[in-house]
Amino acid sequence: MQLGLVGLGKMGDNMRARVKAAGHDVVGYDPRPEVSDVADLAGLVEALEAPRVVWLMVPHGEVTRNSVTELAGLLEPGDVVIDGGNSRFTDDQPHAELLAVKGIGYLDCGVSGGVWGRDNGYALMVGGSKDDVAKVMPIFDALRPEGPRENGFVHVGPVGAGHYAKMVHNGIEYGLMHAYAEGYELLDAEPLIEDVTGTLRAWTQGTVVRSWLLDLLVRALDEDPGLSEISDYTTDSGEGRWTVEEAIRHSVPANVISAALFARFASRQETSPALKAVSALRNQFGGHAMRDGSGASVGETSKH
């Protein structure tokens, strides 16, 4: 089977390699000519035989919208476009409607596996029609992990369902990562614990908290004990925010995911205006000592 793959970054390039290894023909397009097989999207479409399947692995938002719009003018009835990036699920229906006018199918596919997916396979969460899913199934089978299909692939529901599932997946990921991070910090703070990394490593087999994320934390500590080479500034891709917004919309108390998201916001502050205000209030009502920017104590107010 042929696949047109748009976006050959870390994920896209590894996906191209895995699909090729499964015996399929992949034509890749990327704005960087040194990694691209064709000069532009028109060249990609021309290089594929109908009915075509074009998979987008590009940044969500404007880049994805522009790509879908351009493909709508290039593809033919019976072709299928897959958005495999981290688009917001609310973008999917407009994309599907734009393509449907031309008789072109649309699938949204949440993809999880990171840089390890080339060897381990990718978990795939797909939204769209059963007919379009069936057309692309050989590619999905090439990308998913080995073993039973249902252990690495799911047709979640109609258009939008795949990206919604991936959004919740990433929200859970925020919470899991922060729980491990807090545990690491607590172990590191206690003098009784002489081997922090070894403790975490011992949890990677047999315990109820074992996971791939824990394996990766141990790997990171092996490479950089104490994580001295890493900044605590932590970005977010947007999906954690969207998950919290959906939790509010559905009145679901997503306490852990929300706290993990807000912790990332806090990591980006050189100073905390909120905590400065708290310190000032403690001084005003209780005369508690405050500290200046260097950490030195400053005067107390009179107590009432």
PDB file of C-alpha atoms in Angstrom:
ATOM      1  CA  MET A   1       0.000   0.000   0.000  1.00  0.00           C
ATOM      2  CA  GLN A   2       1.102   3.598  -0.583  1.00  0.00           C
ATOM      3  CA  LEU A   3       1.111   6.338   2.037  1.00  0.00           C
ATOM      4  CA  GLY A   4       1.739  10.033   1.667  1.00  0.00           C
ATOM      5  CA  LEU A   5       3.252  11.373   4.881  1.00  0.00           C
ATOM      6  CA  VAL A   6       3.389  15.113   5.524  1.00  0.00           C
ATOM      7  CA  GLY A   7       5.750  16.230   8.294  1.00  0.00           C
ATOM      8  CA  LEU A   8       9.026  14.373   8.825  1.00  0.00           C
ATOM      9  CA  GLY A   9      10.075  15.545  12.277  1.00  0.00           C
ATOM     10  CA  LYS A  10      10.984  13.157  15.098  1.00  0.00           C
ATOM     11  CA  MET A  11       7.647  11.364  15.031  1.00  0.00           C
ATOM     12  CA  GLY A  12       6.973  11.556  11.303  1.00  0.00           C
ATOM     13  CA  ASP A  13      10.386  10.325  10.240  1.00  0.00           C
ATOM     14  CA  ASN A  14      10.222   7.353  12.612  1.00  0.00           C
ATOM     15  CA  MET A  15       6.724   6.529  11.412  1.00  0.00           C
ATOM     16  CA  ARG A  16       7.954   6.594   7.809  1.00  0.00           C
ATOM     17  CA  ALA A  17      10.685   4.118   8.716  1.00  0.00           C
ATOM     18  CA  ARG A  18       8.291   1.752  10.502  1.00  0.00           C
ATOM     19  CA  VAL A  19       5.742   1.760   7.673  1.00  0.00           C
ATOM     20  CA  LYS A  20       8.491   1.133   5.114  1.00  0.00           C
ATOM     21  CA  ALA A  21       9.858  -1.737   7.212  1.00  0.00           C
ATOM     22  CA  ALA A  22       6.407  -3.341   7.006  1.00  0.00           C
ATOM     23  CA  GLY A  23       6.684  -3.389   3.201  1.00  0.00           C
ATOM     24  CA  HIS A  24       4.644  -0.336   2.263  1.00  0.00           C
ATOM     25  CA  ASP A  25       5.641   2.501  -0.053  1.00  0.00           C
ATOM     26  CA  VAL A  26       5.917   5.895   1.684  1.00  0.00           C
ATOM     27  CA  VAL A  27       6.241   9.223  -0.086  1.00  0.00           C
ATOM     28  CA  GLY A  28       7.210  11.898   2.414  1.00  0.00           C
ATOM     29  CA  TYR A  29       6.934  15.664   2.243  1.00  0.00           C
ATOM     30  CA  ASP A  30       8.577  18.154   4.580  1.00  0.00           C
ATOM     31  CA  PRO A  31       9.521  21.818   4.076  1.00  0.00           C
ATOM     32  CA  ARG A  32      13.139  20.761   4.654  1.00  0.00           C
ATOM     33  CA  PRO A  33      14.322  19.536   1.247  1.00  0.00           C
ATOM     34  CA  GLU A  34      17.090  17.395   2.730  1.00  0.00           C
ATOM     35  CA  VAL A  35      14.537  14.978   4.237  1.00  0.00           C
ATOM     36  CA  SER A  36      11.681  15.345   1.724  1.00  0.00           C
ATOM     37  CA  ASP A  37      10.914  13.029  -1.187  1.00  0.00           C
ATOM     38  CA  VAL A  38       8.981  15.711  -3.110  1.00  0.00           C
ATOM     39  CA  ALA A  39       9.090  19.486  -3.440  1.00  0.00           C
ATOM     40  CA  ASP A  40       5.578  20.289  -2.205  1.00  0.00           C
ATOM     41  CA  LEU A  41       2.116  18.910  -1.466  1.00  0.00           C
ATOM     42  CA  ALA A  42       1.210  18.963  -5.156  1.00  0.00           C
ATOM     43  CA  GLY A  43       4.227  16.775  -5.859  1.00  0.00           C
ATOM     44  CA  LEU A  44       3.193  14.419  -3.064  1.00  0.00           C
ATOM     45  CA  VAL A  45      -0.307  13.977  -4.465  1.00  0.00           C
ATOM     46  CA  GLU A  46       1.076  13.481  -7.977  1.00  0.00           C
ATOM     47  CA  ALA A  47       3.435  10.751  -6.740  1.00  0.00           C
ATOM     48  CA  LEU A  48       0.596   8.717  -5.200  1.00  0.00           C
ATOM     49  CA  GLU A  49      -1.766   6.386  -7.033  1.00  0.00           C
ATOM     50  CA  ALA A  50      -5.517   6.792  -6.464  1.00  0.00           C
ATOM     51  CA  PRO A  51      -7.189   6.156  -4.121  1.00  0.00           C
ATOM     52  CA  ARG A  52      -4.652   8.068  -2.034  1.00  0.00           C
ATOM     53  CA  VAL A  53      -4.044   8.169   1.710  1.00  0.00           C
ATOM     54  CA  VAL A  54      -2.282  11.274   3.047  1.00  0.00           C
ATOM     55  CA  TRP A  55      -1.260  11.364   6.714  1.00  0.00           C
ATOM     56  CA  LEU A  56      -0.503  14.732   8.359  1.00  0.00           C
ATOM     57  CA  MET A  57       2.056  14.861  11.181  1.00  0.00           C
ATOM     58  CA  VAL A  58       2.354  18.626  11.511  1.00  0.00           C
ATOM     59  CA  PRO A  59       1.774  21.142  14.357  1.00  0.00           C
ATOM     60  CA  HIS A  60      -1.854  21.649  15.346  1.00  0.00           C
ATOM     61  CA  GLY A  61      -3.699  24.831  14.546  1.00  0.00           C
ATOM     62  CA  GLU A  62      -2.867  26.994  11.553  1.00  0.00           C
ATOM     63  CA  VAL A  63      -0.328  24.617   9.977  1.00  0.00           C
ATOM     64  CA  THR A  64      -2.810  21.745  10.034  1.00  0.00           C
ATOM     65  CA  ARG A  65      -5.689  23.916   8.754  1.00  0.00           C
ATOM     66  CA  ASN A  66      -3.580  25.194   5.870  1.00  0.00           C
ATOM     67  CA  SER A  67      -2.479  21.675   4.960  1.00  0.00           C
ATOM     68  CA  VAL A  68      -6.030  20.321   4.976  1.00  0.00           C
ATOM     69  CA  THR A  69      -7.250  23.265   2.891  1.00  0.00           C
ATOM     70  CA  GLU A  70      -4.505  22.789   0.304  1.00  0.00           C
ATOM     71  CA  LEU A  71      -5.103  19.036   0.111  1.00  0.00           C
ATOM     72  CA  ALA A  72      -8.821  19.659  -0.431  1.00  0.00           C
ATOM     73  CA  GLY A  73      -7.884  21.360  -3.687  1.00  0.00           C
ATOM     74  CA  LEU A  74      -5.425  18.649  -4.773  1.00  0.00           C
ATOM     75  CA  LEU A  75      -6.987  15.299  -3.865  1.00  0.00           C
ATOM     76  CA  GLU A  76      -9.833  13.436  -5.581  1.00  0.00           C
ATOM     77  CA  PRO A  77     -13.031  11.683  -4.477  1.00  0.00           C
ATOM     78  CA  GLY A  78     -12.217   8.436  -2.662  1.00  0.00           C
ATOM     79  CA  ASP A  79      -8.957   9.714  -1.188  1.00  0.00           C
ATOM     80  CA  VAL A  80      -8.498   9.923   2.600  1.00  0.00           C
ATOM     81  CA  VAL A  81      -6.722  12.486   4.775  1.00  0.00           C
ATOM     82  CA  ILE A  82      -5.576  11.543   8.289  1.00  0.00           C
ATOM     83  CA  ASP A  83      -4.659  14.138  10.891  1.00  0.00           C
ATOM     84  CA  GLY A  84      -2.226  12.332  13.185  1.00  0.00           C
ATOM     85  CA  GLY A  85      -1.026  15.442  15.003  1.00  0.00           C
ATOM     86  CA  ASN A  86      -2.211  16.718  18.375  1.00  0.00           C
ATOM     87  CA  SER A  87      -5.072  18.802  17.018  1.00  0.00           C
ATOM     88  CA  ARG A  88      -7.936  19.849  19.246  1.00  0.00           C
ATOM     89  CA  PHE A  89     -10.942  17.609  18.651  1.00  0.00           C
ATOM     90  CA  THR A  90     -13.124  20.621  17.850  1.00  0.00           C
ATOM     91  CA  ASP A  91     -11.024  21.246  14.725  1.00  0.00           C
ATOM     92  CA  ASP A  92     -11.842  17.844  13.255  1.00  0.00           C
ATOM     93  CA  GLN A  93     -15.444  18.316  12.140  1.00  0.00           C
ATOM     94  CA  PRO A  94     -14.677  21.499  10.142  1.00  0.00           C
ATOM     95  CA  HIS A  95     -11.796  19.681   8.432  1.00  0.00           C
ATOM     96  CA  ALA A  96     -13.993  16.679   7.669  1.00  0.00           C
ATOM     97  CA  GLU A  97     -16.751  18.892   6.220  1.00  0.00           C
ATOM     98  CA  LEU A  98     -14.281  20.797   4.033  1.00  0.00           C
ATOM     99  CA  LEU A  99     -12.984  17.547   2.554  1.00  0.00           C
ATOM    100  CA  ALA A 100     -16.402  15.875   2.312  1.00  0.00           C
ATOM    101  CA  VAL A 101     -17.538  18.530  -0.178  1.00  0.00           C
ATOM    102  CA  LYS A 102     -14.882  17.097  -2.535  1.00  0.00           C
ATOM    103  CA  GLY A 103     -15.736  13.477  -1.715  1.00  0.00           C
ATOM    104  CA  ILE A 104     -12.551  13.063   0.328  1.00  0.00           C
ATOM    105  CA  GLY A 105     -12.594  11.074   3.572  1.00  0.00           C
ATOM    106  CA  TYR A 106     -11.164  12.294   6.866  1.00  0.00           C
ATOM    107  CA  LEU A 107      -9.834  10.477   9.928  1.00  0.00           C
ATOM    108  CA  ASP A 108      -8.421  11.937  13.114  1.00  0.00           C
ATOM    109  CA  CYS A 109      -5.807   9.736  14.761  1.00  0.00           C
ATOM    110  CA  GLY A 110      -4.272  10.209  18.168  1.00  0.00           C
ATOM    111  CA  VAL A 111      -0.761   8.766  18.100  1.00  0.00           C
ATOM    112  CA  SER A 112       1.218   7.834  21.217  1.00  0.00           C
ATOM    113  CA  GLY A 113       4.666   6.317  21.335  1.00  0.00           C
ATOM    114  CA  GLY A 114       7.095   9.191  21.082  1.00  0.00           C
ATOM    115  CA  VAL A 115      10.588   8.629  19.781  1.00  0.00           C
ATOM    116  CA  TRP A 116      10.394   4.969  20.850  1.00  0.00           C
ATOM    117  CA  GLY A 117       7.507   4.166  18.516  1.00  0.00           C
ATOM    118  CA  ARG A 118       9.727   3.216  15.590  1.00  0.00           C
ATOM    119  CA  ASP A 119      10.830   0.068  17.430  1.00  0.00           C
ATOM    120  CA  ASN A 120       7.966  -0.494  19.875  1.00  0.00           C
ATOM    121  CA  GLY A 121       5.025   0.589  17.726  1.00  0.00           C
ATOM    122  CA  TYR A 122       2.463   3.334  18.280  1.00  0.00           C
ATOM    123  CA  ALA A 123      -0.830   3.283  20.147  1.00  0.00           C
ATOM    124  CA  LEU A 124      -3.451   4.579  17.715  1.00  0.00           C
ATOM    125  CA  MET A 125      -6.837   6.125  18.593  1.00  0.00           C
ATOM    126  CA  VAL A 126      -8.906   6.775  15.464  1.00  0.00           C
ATOM    127  CA  GLY A 127     -12.059   8.779  14.788  1.00  0.00           C
ATOM    128  CA  GLY A 128     -14.037   8.650  11.544  1.00  0.00           C
ATOM    129  CA  SER A 129     -16.159   6.332   9.414  1.00  0.00           C
ATOM    130  CA  LYS A 130     -15.750   2.559   9.383  1.00  0.00           C
ATOM    131  CA  ASP A 131     -15.234   2.588   5.615  1.00  0.00           C
ATOM    132  CA  ASP A 132     -12.359   5.058   5.807  1.00  0.00           C
ATOM    133  CA  VAL A 133     -10.785   3.159   8.705  1.00  0.00           C
ATOM    134  CA  ALA A 134     -10.928  -0.050   6.657  1.00  0.00           C
ATOM    135  CA  LYS A 135      -9.153   1.655   3.735  1.00  0.00           C
ATOM    136  CA  VAL A 136      -6.223   2.625   5.958  1.00  0.00           C
ATOM    137  CA  MET A 137      -6.067  -0.487   8.156  1.00  0.00           C
ATOM    138  CA  PRO A 138      -2.895  -1.907   6.520  1.00  0.00           C
ATOM    139  CA  ILE A 139      -1.064   1.275   7.552  1.00  0.00           C
ATOM    140  CA  PHE A 140      -2.554   1.215  11.045  1.00  0.00           C
ATOM    141  CA  ASP A 141      -1.435  -2.409  11.403  1.00  0.00           C
ATOM    142  CA  ALA A 142       2.081  -1.454  10.308  1.00  0.00           C
ATOM    143  CA  LEU A 143       2.300   1.313  12.907  1.00  0.00           C
ATOM    144  CA  ARG A 144       0.694  -0.328  15.931  1.00  0.00           C
ATOM    145  CA  PRO A 145       2.633  -2.586  18.345  1.00  0.00           C
ATOM    146  CA  GLU A 146       2.891  -6.281  17.572  1.00  0.00           C
ATOM    147  CA  GLY A 147       0.263  -8.560  19.064  1.00  0.00           C
ATOM    148  CA  PRO A 148      -3.536  -8.384  19.114  1.00  0.00           C
ATOM    149  CA  ARG A 149      -4.826  -5.351  17.226  1.00  0.00           C
ATOM    150  CA  GLU A 150      -7.053  -4.243  20.110  1.00  0.00           C
ATOM    151  CA  ASN A 151      -4.018  -3.854  22.388  1.00  0.00           C
ATOM    152  CA  GLY A 152      -2.628  -0.996  20.328  1.00  0.00           C
ATOM    153  CA  PHE A 153      -5.418   0.225  18.056  1.00  0.00           C
ATOM    154  CA  VAL A 154      -8.953   1.445  18.649  1.00  0.00           C
ATOM    155  CA  HIS A 155     -11.599   2.925  16.375  1.00  0.00           C
ATOM    156  CA  VAL A 156     -12.944   5.205  19.083  1.00  0.00           C
ATOM    157  CA  GLY A 157     -15.962   6.630  17.274  1.00  0.00           C
ATOM    158  CA  PRO A 158     -16.907   9.267  14.692  1.00  0.00           C
ATOM    159  CA  VAL A 159     -14.801  12.218  13.566  1.00  0.00           C
ATOM    160  CA  GLY A 160     -13.242  13.958  16.569  1.00  0.00           C
ATOM    161  CA  ALA A 161     -13.260  10.901  18.830  1.00  0.00           C
ATOM    162  CA  GLY A 162      -9.643   9.971  18.125  1.00  0.00           C
ATOM    163  CA  HIS A 163      -8.263  13.352  19.108  1.00  0.00           C
ATOM    164  CA  TYR A 164     -10.556  13.501  22.141  1.00  0.00           C
ATOM    165  CA  ALA A 165      -9.193  10.162  23.352  1.00  0.00           C
ATOM    166  CA  LYS A 166      -5.614  11.343  22.784  1.00  0.00           C
ATOM    167  CA  MET A 167      -6.352  14.568  24.683  1.00  0.00           C
ATOM    168  CA  VAL A 168      -7.504  12.612  27.736  1.00  0.00           C
ATOM    169  CA  HIS A 169      -4.514  10.263  27.348  1.00  0.00           C
ATOM    170  CA  ASN A 170      -2.155  13.225  27.514  1.00  0.00           C
ATOM    171  CA  GLY A 171      -4.006  14.712  30.479  1.00  0.00           C
ATOM    172  CA  ILE A 172      -3.496  11.443  32.360  1.00  0.00           C
ATOM    173  CA  GLU A 173       0.150  11.561  31.327  1.00  0.00           C
ATOM    174  CA  TYR A 174       0.493  14.981  33.010  1.00  0.00           C
ATOM    175  CA  GLY A 175      -0.803  13.549  36.290  1.00  0.00           C
ATOM    176  CA  LEU A 176       1.339  10.415  36.175  1.00  0.00           C
ATOM    177  CA  MET A 177       4.525  12.331  35.423  1.00  0.00           C
ATOM    178  CA  HIS A 178       3.922  14.786  38.233  1.00  0.00           C
ATOM    179  CA  ALA A 179       3.228  12.018  40.753  1.00  0.00           C
ATOM    180  CA  TYR A 180       6.557  10.376  39.891  1.00  0.00           C
ATOM    181  CA  ALA A 181       8.260  13.774  40.054  1.00  0.00           C
ATOM    182  CA  GLU A 182       6.883  14.513  43.528  1.00  0.00           C
ATOM    183  CA  GLY A 183       7.936  11.070  44.725  1.00  0.00           C
ATOM    184  CA  TYR A 184      11.434  11.636  43.374  1.00  0.00           C
ATOM    185  CA  GLU A 185      11.702  15.002  45.136  1.00  0.00           C
ATOM    186  CA  LEU A 186      10.541  13.521  48.446  1.00  0.00           C
ATOM    187  CA  LEU A 187      13.052  10.656  48.243  1.00  0.00           C
ATOM    188  CA  ASP A 188      15.815  13.109  47.372  1.00  0.00           C
ATOM    189  CA  ALA A 189      14.943  15.334  50.341  1.00  0.00           C
ATOM    190  CA  GLU A 190      15.245  12.567  52.964  1.00  0.00           C
ATOM    191  CA  PRO A 191      18.812  11.864  54.265  1.00  0.00           C
ATOM    192  CA  LEU A 192      17.807   8.286  55.118  1.00  0.00           C
ATOM    193  CA  ILE A 193      17.527   7.509  51.401  1.00  0.00           C
ATOM    194  CA  GLU A 194      21.072   6.958  50.213  1.00  0.00           C
ATOM    195  CA  ASP A 195      20.234   5.636  46.751  1.00  0.00           C
ATOM    196  CA  VAL A 196      17.374   7.563  45.167  1.00  0.00           C
ATOM    197  CA  THR A 197      17.853   6.223  41.645  1.00  0.00           C
ATOM    198  CA  GLY A 198      18.216   2.678  42.960  1.00  0.00           C
ATOM    199  CA  THR A 199      14.966   3.008  44.867  1.00  0.00           C
ATOM    200  CA  LEU A 200      13.114   4.105  41.764  1.00  0.00           C
ATOM    201  CA  ARG A 201      14.791   1.347  39.727  1.00  0.00           C
ATOM    202  CA  ALA A 202      13.607  -1.242  42.263  1.00  0.00           C
ATOM    203  CA  TRP A 203      10.049  -0.089  41.602  1.00  0.00           C
ATOM    204  CA  THR A 204      10.266  -0.852  37.867  1.00  0.00           C
ATOM    205  CA  GLN A 205       9.575  -4.572  38.295  1.00  0.00           C
ATOM    206  CA  GLY A 206       6.763  -6.210  40.222  1.00  0.00           C
ATOM    207  CA  THR A 207       5.330  -3.127  41.939  1.00  0.00           C
ATOM    208  CA  VAL A 208       1.930  -1.586  41.305  1.00  0.00           C
ATOM    209  CA  VAL A 209       3.558   1.718  40.284  1.00  0.00           C
ATOM    210  CA  ARG A 210       5.765   0.218  37.559  1.00  0.00           C
ATOM    211  CA  SER A 211       5.350   1.814  34.126  1.00  0.00           C
ATOM    212  CA  TRP A 212       7.233   2.944  31.058  1.00  0.00           C
ATOM    213  CA  LEU A 213       7.266   6.492  32.428  1.00  0.00           C
ATOM    214  CA  LEU A 214       9.010   5.230  35.563  1.00  0.00           C
ATOM    215  CA  ASP A 215      11.532   3.412  33.368  1.00  0.00           C
ATOM    216  CA  LEU A 216      12.206   6.691  31.554  1.00  0.00           C
ATOM    217  CA  LEU A 217      12.696   8.587  34.834  1.00  0.00           C
ATOM    218  CA  VAL A 218      15.290   6.041  35.927  1.00  0.00           C
ATOM    219  CA  ARG A 219      16.969   6.344  32.537  1.00  0.00           C
ATOM    220  CA  ALA A 220      17.072  10.140  32.896  1.00  0.00           C
ATOM    221  CA  LEU A 221      18.657   9.857  36.350  1.00  0.00           C
ATOM    222  CA  ASP A 222      21.228   7.370  35.049  1.00  0.00           C
ATOM    223  CA  GLU A 223      22.195   9.852  32.352  1.00  0.00           C
ATOM    224  CA  ASP A 224      22.176  12.893  34.659  1.00  0.00           C
ATOM    225  CA  PRO A 225      22.215  12.063  38.393  1.00  0.00           C
ATOM    226  CA  GLY A 226      20.464  14.813  40.284  1.00  0.00           C
ATOM    227  CA  LEU A 227      19.120  16.199  36.973  1.00  0.00           C
ATOM    228  CA  SER A 228      21.610  19.044  37.277  1.00  0.00           C
ATOM    229  CA  GLU A 229      21.721  19.633  33.517  1.00  0.00           C
ATOM    230  CA  ILE A 230      17.954  20.095  33.197  1.00  0.00           C
ATOM    231  CA  SER A 231      15.933  23.255  33.789  1.00  0.00           C
ATOM    232  CA  ASP A 232      12.731  23.016  35.827  1.00  0.00           C
ATOM    233  CA  TYR A 233      10.953  25.158  33.212  1.00  0.00           C
ATOM    234  CA  THR A 234       8.249  22.881  31.805  1.00  0.00           C
ATOM    235  CA  THR A 235       6.121  23.648  28.763  1.00  0.00           C
ATOM    236  CA  ASP A 236       2.729  22.187  27.885  1.00  0.00           C
ATOM    237  CA  SER A 237       1.499  21.152  24.460  1.00  0.00           C
ATOM    238  CA  GLY A 238      -2.039  22.422  25.013  1.00  0.00           C
ATOM    239  CA  GLU A 239      -3.724  19.073  25.532  1.00  0.00           C
ATOM    240  CA  GLY A 240      -3.493  19.299  29.307  1.00  0.00           C
ATOM    241  CA  ARG A 241      -5.333  22.623  29.145  1.00  0.00           C
ATOM    242  CA  TRP A 242      -7.967  21.182  26.831  1.00  0.00           C
ATOM    243  CA  THR A 243      -8.459  18.210  29.166  1.00  0.00           C
ATOM    244  CA  VAL A 244      -9.067  20.515  32.115  1.00  0.00           C
ATOM    245  CA  GLU A 245     -11.473  22.626  30.035  1.00  0.00           C
ATOM    246  CA  GLU A 246     -13.404  19.475  29.099  1.00  0.00           C
ATOM    247  CA  ALA A 247     -13.450  18.388  32.746  1.00  0.00           C
ATOM    248  CA  ILE A 248     -15.076  21.726  33.612  1.00  0.00           C
ATOM    249  CA  ARG A 249     -17.559  21.373  30.728  1.00  0.00           C
ATOM    250  CA  HIS A 250     -18.578  17.896  31.921  1.00  0.00           C
ATOM    251  CA  SER A 251     -18.350  18.737  35.655  1.00  0.00           C
ATOM    252  CA  VAL A 252     -15.727  16.019  36.149  1.00  0.00           C
ATOM    253  CA  PRO A 253     -13.440  16.711  39.151  1.00  0.00           C
ATOM    254  CA  ALA A 254     -10.066  16.284  37.448  1.00  0.00           C
ATOM    255  CA  ASN A 255      -8.056  17.279  40.511  1.00  0.00           C
ATOM    256  CA  VAL A 256      -4.797  15.524  39.702  1.00  0.00           C
ATOM    257  CA  ILE A 257      -4.620  16.572  36.051  1.00  0.00           C
ATOM    258  CA  SER A 258      -5.461  20.180  36.951  1.00  0.00           C
ATOM    259  CA  ALA A 259      -2.800  20.306  39.670  1.00  0.00           C
ATOM    260  CA  ALA A 260      -0.189  18.875  37.296  1.00  0.00           C
ATOM    261  CA  LEU A 261      -1.027  21.481  34.676  1.00  0.00           C
ATOM    262  CA  PHE A 262      -0.835  24.343  37.169  1.00  0.00           C
ATOM    263  CA  ALA A 263       2.511  23.026  38.430  1.00  0.00           C
ATOM    264  CA  ARG A 264       3.864  23.438  34.909  1.00  0.00           C
ATOM    265  CA  PHE A 265       2.662  27.030  34.894  1.00  0.00           C
ATOM    266  CA  ALA A 266       4.444  27.616  38.213  1.00  0.00           C
ATOM    267  CA  SER A 267       7.688  26.205  36.795  1.00  0.00           C
ATOM    268  CA  ARG A 268       7.894  29.100  34.350  1.00  0.00           C
ATOM    269  CA  GLN A 269       7.826  31.842  36.966  1.00  0.00           C
ATOM    270  CA  GLU A 270      11.168  33.286  38.046  1.00  0.00           C
ATOM    271  CA  THR A 271       9.247  34.768  40.967  1.00  0.00           C
ATOM    272  CA  SER A 272       5.666  34.178  42.094  1.00  0.00           C
ATOM    273  CA  PRO A 273       3.508  37.297  42.406  1.00  0.00           C
ATOM    274  CA  ALA A 274       0.870  35.196  44.173  1.00  0.00           C
ATOM    275  CA  LEU A 275       3.286  33.948  46.843  1.00  0.00           C
ATOM    276  CA  LYS A 276       4.644  37.458  47.302  1.00  0.00           C
ATOM    277  CA  ALA A 277       1.088  38.561  48.013  1.00  0.00           C
ATOM    278  CA  VAL A 278       0.654  35.696  50.503  1.00  0.00           C
ATOM    279  CA  SER A 279       3.879  36.679  52.269  1.00  0.00           C
ATOM    280  CA  ALA A 280       2.760  40.319  52.438  1.00  0.00           C
ATOM    281  CA  LEU A 281      -0.622  39.317  53.860  1.00  0.00           C
ATOM    282  CA  ARG A 282       0.978  37.115  56.547  1.00  0.00           C
ATOM    283  CA  ASN A 283       3.122  40.067  57.547  1.00  0.00           C
ATOM    284  CA  GLN A 284       0.146  42.436  57.638  1.00  0.00           C
ATOM    285  CA  PHE A 285      -2.165  40.352  59.783  1.00  0.00           C
ATOM    286  CA  GLY A 286       0.331  38.410  61.852  1.00  0.00           C
ATOM    287  CA  GLY A 287       3.585  40.305  61.753  1.00  0.00           C
ATOM    288  CA  HIS A 288       5.345  37.276  60.235  1.00  0.00           C
ATOM    289  CA  ALA A 289       8.824  37.941  58.863  1.00  0.00           C
ATOM    290  CA  MET A 290       9.241  38.378  55.132  1.00  0.00           C
ATOM    291  CA  ARG A 291      12.326  37.930  52.952  1.00  0.00           C
ATOM    292  CA  ASP A 292      13.638  40.166  50.225  1.00  0.00           C
ATOM    293  CA  GLY A 293      14.754  39.007  46.790  1.00  0.00           C
ATOM    294  CA  SER A 294      18.096  37.775  48.168  1.00  0.00           C
ATOM    295  CA  GLY A 295      16.425  35.710  50.876  1.00  0.00           C
ATOM    296  CA  ALA A 296      17.357  38.045  53.753  1.00  0.00           C
ATOM    297  CA  SER A 297      14.733  38.818  56.393  1.00  0.00           C
ATOM    298  CA  VAL A 298      13.053  42.225  56.323  1.00  0.00           C
ATOM    299  CA  GLY A 299      11.228  44.079  59.085  1.00  0.00           C
ATOM    300  CA  GLU A 300       8.089  42.862  60.776  1.00  0.00           C
ATOM    301  CA  THR A 301       4.960  44.944  61.248  1.00  0.00           C
ATOM    302  CA  SER A 302       3.569  45.575  64.690  1.00  0.00           C
ATOM    303  CA  LYS A 303       1.220  42.831  65.842  1.00  0.00           C
ATOM    304  CA  HIS A 304      -2.417  43.631  66.516  1.00  0.00           C
TER     305      HIS A 304
END
